[in-house]
Amino acid sequence: MKNIFSLLTVLILISCSSKAQIASKEKKTYTIEKTDAEWKNLLTAEQYNVLREAGTESPFSSSFNKNTAKGTYVCAACKTPLYKSEHKYDSGSGWPSFDRPIKGNVELDVDYKIGYKRTELKCNTCGSHLGHSFDDGPQNTTGKRDCINGVALEFIPEKK
């Protein structure tokens, strides 16, 4: 009996140190990386909270909610183009919403910060937190709602 217990203990320890668990702890590297001090110097306190600490701005606080101008929304931290104005819509959620990002520029990650799984959206260039994606968007397009913190964005109007 003692030998069986010892064998089980060894097997459990080996399985707990598998490469799959180690790989999940590896940190992704981004094209643009800065120290916390550099980000704090570059961003406002609210931008830092949202972009670097995955905070959330108050609903209905962004001027981008009602912005209907043509142009491109870029990452406030690194200026990577993230969303086109033609994919923006009023979801009524209180945050700027888009039915699709610019291909390759927004990273999908998993977030359990509020106790259940959500799809977190990050800038694929600098890793900044943008918001979350949900499957309750317009059914006549993608069915997606990328719910983005306005403070995570800057708007570049289309040139005429």
PDB file of C-alpha atoms in Angstrom:
ATOM      1  CA  MET A   1       0.000   0.000   0.000  1.00  0.00           C
ATOM      2  CA  LYS A   2       2.851   2.356   0.867  1.00  0.00           C
ATOM      3  CA  ASN A   3       4.484   1.651  -2.519  1.00  0.00           C
ATOM      4  CA  ILE A   4       1.249   2.446  -4.386  1.00  0.00           C
ATOM      5  CA  PHE A   5       0.906   5.740  -2.509  1.00  0.00           C
ATOM      6  CA  SER A   6       4.529   6.634  -3.320  1.00  0.00           C
ATOM      7  CA  LEU A   7       4.046   5.781  -6.969  1.00  0.00           C
ATOM      8  CA  LEU A   8       0.871   7.904  -7.187  1.00  0.00           C
ATOM      9  CA  THR A   9       2.620  10.816  -5.509  1.00  0.00           C
ATOM     10  CA  VAL A  10       5.494  10.666  -8.008  1.00  0.00           C
ATOM     11  CA  LEU A  11       3.074  10.484 -10.962  1.00  0.00           C
ATOM     12  CA  ILE A  12       1.118  13.487  -9.701  1.00  0.00           C
ATOM     13  CA  LEU A  13       4.292  15.528  -9.247  1.00  0.00           C
ATOM     14  CA  ILE A  14       5.475  14.653 -12.747  1.00  0.00           C
ATOM     15  CA  SER A  15       2.133  15.577 -14.297  1.00  0.00           C
ATOM     16  CA  CYS A  16       2.090  18.901 -12.436  1.00  0.00           C
ATOM     17  CA  SER A  17       5.395  19.912 -13.967  1.00  0.00           C
ATOM     18  CA  SER A  18       4.504  19.151 -17.565  1.00  0.00           C
ATOM     19  CA  LYS A  19       5.636  21.394 -20.425  1.00  0.00           C
ATOM     20  CA  ALA A  20       1.995  22.360 -21.153  1.00  0.00           C
ATOM     21  CA  GLN A  21       1.742  24.091 -17.808  1.00  0.00           C
ATOM     22  CA  ILE A  22       5.113  25.753 -18.210  1.00  0.00           C
ATOM     23  CA  ALA A  23       4.230  26.981 -21.707  1.00  0.00           C
ATOM     24  CA  SER A  24       1.018  28.610 -20.468  1.00  0.00           C
ATOM     25  CA  LYS A  25       3.088  30.796 -18.121  1.00  0.00           C
ATOM     26  CA  GLU A  26       5.368  32.106 -20.867  1.00  0.00           C
ATOM     27  CA  LYS A  27       4.947  35.817 -21.537  1.00  0.00           C
ATOM     28  CA  LYS A  28       4.297  36.906 -25.118  1.00  0.00           C
ATOM     29  CA  THR A  29       6.698  39.474 -26.487  1.00  0.00           C
ATOM     30  CA  TYR A  30       5.433  42.440 -28.484  1.00  0.00           C
ATOM     31  CA  THR A  31       7.038  44.619 -31.164  1.00  0.00           C
ATOM     32  CA  ILE A  32       6.817  47.615 -28.817  1.00  0.00           C
ATOM     33  CA  GLU A  33       7.735  46.982 -25.195  1.00  0.00           C
ATOM     34  CA  LYS A  34       8.342  49.608 -22.518  1.00  0.00           C
ATOM     35  CA  THR A  35       8.901  49.624 -18.788  1.00  0.00           C
ATOM     36  CA  ASP A  36       6.045  50.601 -16.477  1.00  0.00           C
ATOM     37  CA  ALA A  37       7.818  53.922 -15.869  1.00  0.00           C
ATOM     38  CA  GLU A  38       8.015  54.599 -19.616  1.00  0.00           C
ATOM     39  CA  TRP A  39       4.300  53.785 -20.096  1.00  0.00           C
ATOM     40  CA  LYS A  40       3.377  56.023 -17.113  1.00  0.00           C
ATOM     41  CA  ASN A  41       5.366  58.865 -18.659  1.00  0.00           C
ATOM     42  CA  LEU A  42       3.698  58.375 -22.061  1.00  0.00           C
ATOM     43  CA  LEU A  43       0.050  57.847 -21.000  1.00  0.00           C
ATOM     44  CA  THR A  44      -2.444  59.732 -18.843  1.00  0.00           C
ATOM     45  CA  ALA A  45      -3.348  58.100 -15.520  1.00  0.00           C
ATOM     46  CA  GLU A  46      -6.679  56.890 -16.979  1.00  0.00           C
ATOM     47  CA  GLN A  47      -5.018  55.532 -20.117  1.00  0.00           C
ATOM     48  CA  TYR A  48      -2.410  53.719 -18.020  1.00  0.00           C
ATOM     49  CA  ASN A  49      -5.126  52.163 -15.856  1.00  0.00           C
ATOM     50  CA  VAL A  50      -7.037  50.850 -18.876  1.00  0.00           C
ATOM     51  CA  LEU A  51      -4.231  50.042 -21.313  1.00  0.00           C
ATOM     52  CA  ARG A  52      -1.592  48.644 -18.956  1.00  0.00           C
ATOM     53  CA  GLU A  53      -3.622  47.460 -15.930  1.00  0.00           C
ATOM     54  CA  ALA A  54      -6.699  46.187 -17.847  1.00  0.00           C
ATOM     55  CA  GLY A  55      -9.018  48.681 -16.174  1.00  0.00           C
ATOM     56  CA  THR A  56     -12.386  49.785 -17.538  1.00  0.00           C
ATOM     57  CA  GLU A  57     -13.512  53.354 -18.103  1.00  0.00           C
ATOM     58  CA  SER A  58     -16.980  54.444 -16.991  1.00  0.00           C
ATOM     59  CA  PRO A  59     -19.726  53.648 -19.504  1.00  0.00           C
ATOM     60  CA  PHE A  60     -20.937  56.544 -21.695  1.00  0.00           C
ATOM     61  CA  SER A  61     -17.830  58.586 -20.790  1.00  0.00           C
ATOM     62  CA  SER A  62     -16.092  58.449 -24.181  1.00  0.00           C
ATOM     63  CA  SER A  63     -16.653  61.071 -26.853  1.00  0.00           C
ATOM     64  CA  PHE A  64     -16.094  58.265 -29.370  1.00  0.00           C
ATOM     65  CA  ASN A  65     -19.488  56.736 -28.501  1.00  0.00           C
ATOM     66  CA  LYS A  66     -21.246  59.249 -30.757  1.00  0.00           C
ATOM     67  CA  ASN A  67     -18.414  59.795 -33.252  1.00  0.00           C
ATOM     68  CA  THR A  68     -19.714  59.150 -36.779  1.00  0.00           C
ATOM     69  CA  ALA A  69     -16.793  60.663 -38.721  1.00  0.00           C
ATOM     70  CA  LYS A  70     -14.964  58.516 -41.255  1.00  0.00           C
ATOM     71  CA  GLY A  71     -11.485  57.421 -40.288  1.00  0.00           C
ATOM     72  CA  THR A  72      -9.399  54.962 -38.315  1.00  0.00           C
ATOM     73  CA  TYR A  73      -9.216  54.264 -34.603  1.00  0.00           C
ATOM     74  CA  VAL A  74      -5.641  53.593 -33.440  1.00  0.00           C
ATOM     75  CA  CYS A  75      -4.107  52.330 -30.198  1.00  0.00           C
ATOM     76  CA  ALA A  76      -3.589  55.280 -27.837  1.00  0.00           C
ATOM     77  CA  ALA A  77      -0.336  53.706 -26.615  1.00  0.00           C
ATOM     78  CA  CYS A  78       1.463  52.847 -29.864  1.00  0.00           C
ATOM     79  CA  LYS A  79      -0.710  54.251 -32.707  1.00  0.00           C
ATOM     80  CA  THR A  80      -1.321  50.862 -34.375  1.00  0.00           C
ATOM     81  CA  PRO A  81      -4.482  51.036 -36.556  1.00  0.00           C
ATOM     82  CA  LEU A  82      -7.115  48.874 -34.821  1.00  0.00           C
ATOM     83  CA  TYR A  83     -10.596  49.622 -36.200  1.00  0.00           C
ATOM     84  CA  LYS A  84     -12.133  51.334 -39.241  1.00  0.00           C
ATOM     85  CA  SER A  85     -15.055  53.705 -38.724  1.00  0.00           C
ATOM     86  CA  GLU A  86     -17.241  51.733 -41.158  1.00  0.00           C
ATOM     87  CA  HIS A  87     -17.202  48.807 -38.704  1.00  0.00           C
ATOM     88  CA  LYS A  88     -18.285  50.934 -35.726  1.00  0.00           C
ATOM     89  CA  TYR A  89     -21.879  50.837 -34.522  1.00  0.00           C
ATOM     90  CA  ASP A  90     -23.941  51.991 -31.544  1.00  0.00           C
ATOM     91  CA  SER A  91     -24.384  48.912 -29.365  1.00  0.00           C
ATOM     92  CA  GLY A  92     -26.022  50.874 -26.548  1.00  0.00           C
ATOM     93  CA  SER A  93     -23.446  49.388 -24.157  1.00  0.00           C
ATOM     94  CA  GLY A  94     -21.812  52.702 -23.271  1.00  0.00           C
ATOM     95  CA  TRP A  95     -18.504  51.913 -24.982  1.00  0.00           C
ATOM     96  CA  PRO A  96     -17.420  52.309 -28.609  1.00  0.00           C
ATOM     97  CA  SER A  97     -18.297  49.060 -30.379  1.00  0.00           C
ATOM     98  CA  PHE A  98     -17.041  47.509 -33.596  1.00  0.00           C
ATOM     99  CA  ASP A  99     -18.053  44.354 -35.439  1.00  0.00           C
ATOM    100  CA  ARG A 100     -14.478  43.570 -36.565  1.00  0.00           C
ATOM    101  CA  PRO A 101     -10.906  44.789 -36.091  1.00  0.00           C
ATOM    102  CA  ILE A 102      -8.305  45.512 -38.746  1.00  0.00           C
ATOM    103  CA  LYS A 103      -6.986  42.045 -39.558  1.00  0.00           C
ATOM    104  CA  GLY A 104      -3.904  41.037 -37.574  1.00  0.00           C
ATOM    105  CA  ASN A 105      -3.780  44.126 -35.349  1.00  0.00           C
ATOM    106  CA  VAL A 106      -5.940  42.958 -32.418  1.00  0.00           C
ATOM    107  CA  GLU A 107      -4.953  39.968 -30.295  1.00  0.00           C
ATOM    108  CA  LEU A 108      -7.563  37.709 -28.699  1.00  0.00           C
ATOM    109  CA  ASP A 109      -6.703  36.515 -25.193  1.00  0.00           C
ATOM    110  CA  VAL A 110      -8.620  34.835 -22.373  1.00  0.00           C
ATOM    111  CA  ASP A 111      -9.461  36.703 -19.202  1.00  0.00           C
ATOM    112  CA  TYR A 112     -10.946  35.294 -15.969  1.00  0.00           C
ATOM    113  CA  LYS A 113     -10.659  38.551 -13.962  1.00  0.00           C
ATOM    114  CA  ILE A 114     -14.342  38.649 -12.988  1.00  0.00           C
ATOM    115  CA  GLY A 115     -14.706  34.945 -12.294  1.00  0.00           C
ATOM    116  CA  TYR A 116     -15.659  33.583 -15.705  1.00  0.00           C
ATOM    117  CA  LYS A 117     -14.055  33.286 -19.132  1.00  0.00           C
ATOM    118  CA  ARG A 118     -14.164  36.308 -21.435  1.00  0.00           C
ATOM    119  CA  THR A 119     -12.373  37.157 -24.664  1.00  0.00           C
ATOM    120  CA  GLU A 120      -9.982  39.996 -23.929  1.00  0.00           C
ATOM    121  CA  LEU A 121      -8.833  42.221 -26.782  1.00  0.00           C
ATOM    122  CA  LYS A 122      -5.265  43.555 -26.829  1.00  0.00           C
ATOM    123  CA  CYS A 123      -3.206  45.591 -29.247  1.00  0.00           C
ATOM    124  CA  ASN A 124      -1.090  43.072 -31.138  1.00  0.00           C
ATOM    125  CA  THR A 125       1.821  45.544 -31.339  1.00  0.00           C
ATOM    126  CA  CYS A 126       2.203  46.642 -27.691  1.00  0.00           C
ATOM    127  CA  GLY A 127      -0.049  44.272 -25.717  1.00  0.00           C
ATOM    128  CA  SER A 128      -2.232  47.060 -24.333  1.00  0.00           C
ATOM    129  CA  HIS A 129      -5.682  46.087 -23.055  1.00  0.00           C
ATOM    130  CA  LEU A 130      -8.447  47.458 -25.278  1.00  0.00           C
ATOM    131  CA  GLY A 131     -11.647  45.797 -24.062  1.00  0.00           C
ATOM    132  CA  HIS A 132     -13.569  42.554 -24.627  1.00  0.00           C
ATOM    133  CA  SER A 133     -15.331  40.758 -27.469  1.00  0.00           C
ATOM    134  CA  PHE A 134     -18.854  39.347 -27.225  1.00  0.00           C
ATOM    135  CA  ASP A 135     -21.066  37.319 -29.563  1.00  0.00           C
ATOM    136  CA  ASP A 136     -24.074  39.668 -29.376  1.00  0.00           C
ATOM    137  CA  GLY A 137     -23.155  42.007 -32.236  1.00  0.00           C
ATOM    138  CA  PRO A 138     -25.047  42.709 -35.464  1.00  0.00           C
ATOM    139  CA  GLN A 139     -26.230  39.452 -36.985  1.00  0.00           C
ATOM    140  CA  ASN A 140     -26.236  40.959 -40.475  1.00  0.00           C
ATOM    141  CA  THR A 141     -22.426  41.358 -40.333  1.00  0.00           C
ATOM    142  CA  THR A 142     -20.109  39.328 -38.070  1.00  0.00           C
ATOM    143  CA  GLY A 143     -22.281  38.870 -34.974  1.00  0.00           C
ATOM    144  CA  LYS A 144     -19.377  40.244 -32.910  1.00  0.00           C
ATOM    145  CA  ARG A 145     -19.263  43.196 -30.536  1.00  0.00           C
ATOM    146  CA  ASP A 146     -15.764  44.375 -29.791  1.00  0.00           C
ATOM    147  CA  CYS A 147     -16.502  46.573 -26.796  1.00  0.00           C
ATOM    148  CA  ILE A 148     -13.559  48.984 -26.541  1.00  0.00           C
ATOM    149  CA  ASN A 149     -12.584  51.511 -23.904  1.00  0.00           C
ATOM    150  CA  GLY A 150     -12.597  54.892 -25.646  1.00  0.00           C
ATOM    151  CA  VAL A 151      -9.543  56.002 -23.655  1.00  0.00           C
ATOM    152  CA  ALA A 152      -7.607  53.145 -25.310  1.00  0.00           C
ATOM    153  CA  LEU A 153      -8.196  54.742 -28.718  1.00  0.00           C
ATOM    154  CA  GLU A 154      -7.242  57.786 -30.729  1.00  0.00           C
ATOM    155  CA  PHE A 155      -9.151  58.738 -33.876  1.00  0.00           C
ATOM    156  CA  ILE A 156      -7.446  59.643 -37.162  1.00  0.00           C
ATOM    157  CA  PRO A 157      -9.969  61.300 -39.497  1.00  0.00           C
ATOM    158  CA  GLU A 158     -10.038  60.237 -43.144  1.00  0.00           C
ATOM    159  CA  LYS A 159      -8.260  62.732 -45.392  1.00  0.00           C
ATOM    160  CA  LYS A 160     -10.498  64.305 -48.013  1.00  0.00           C
TER     161      LYS A 160
END
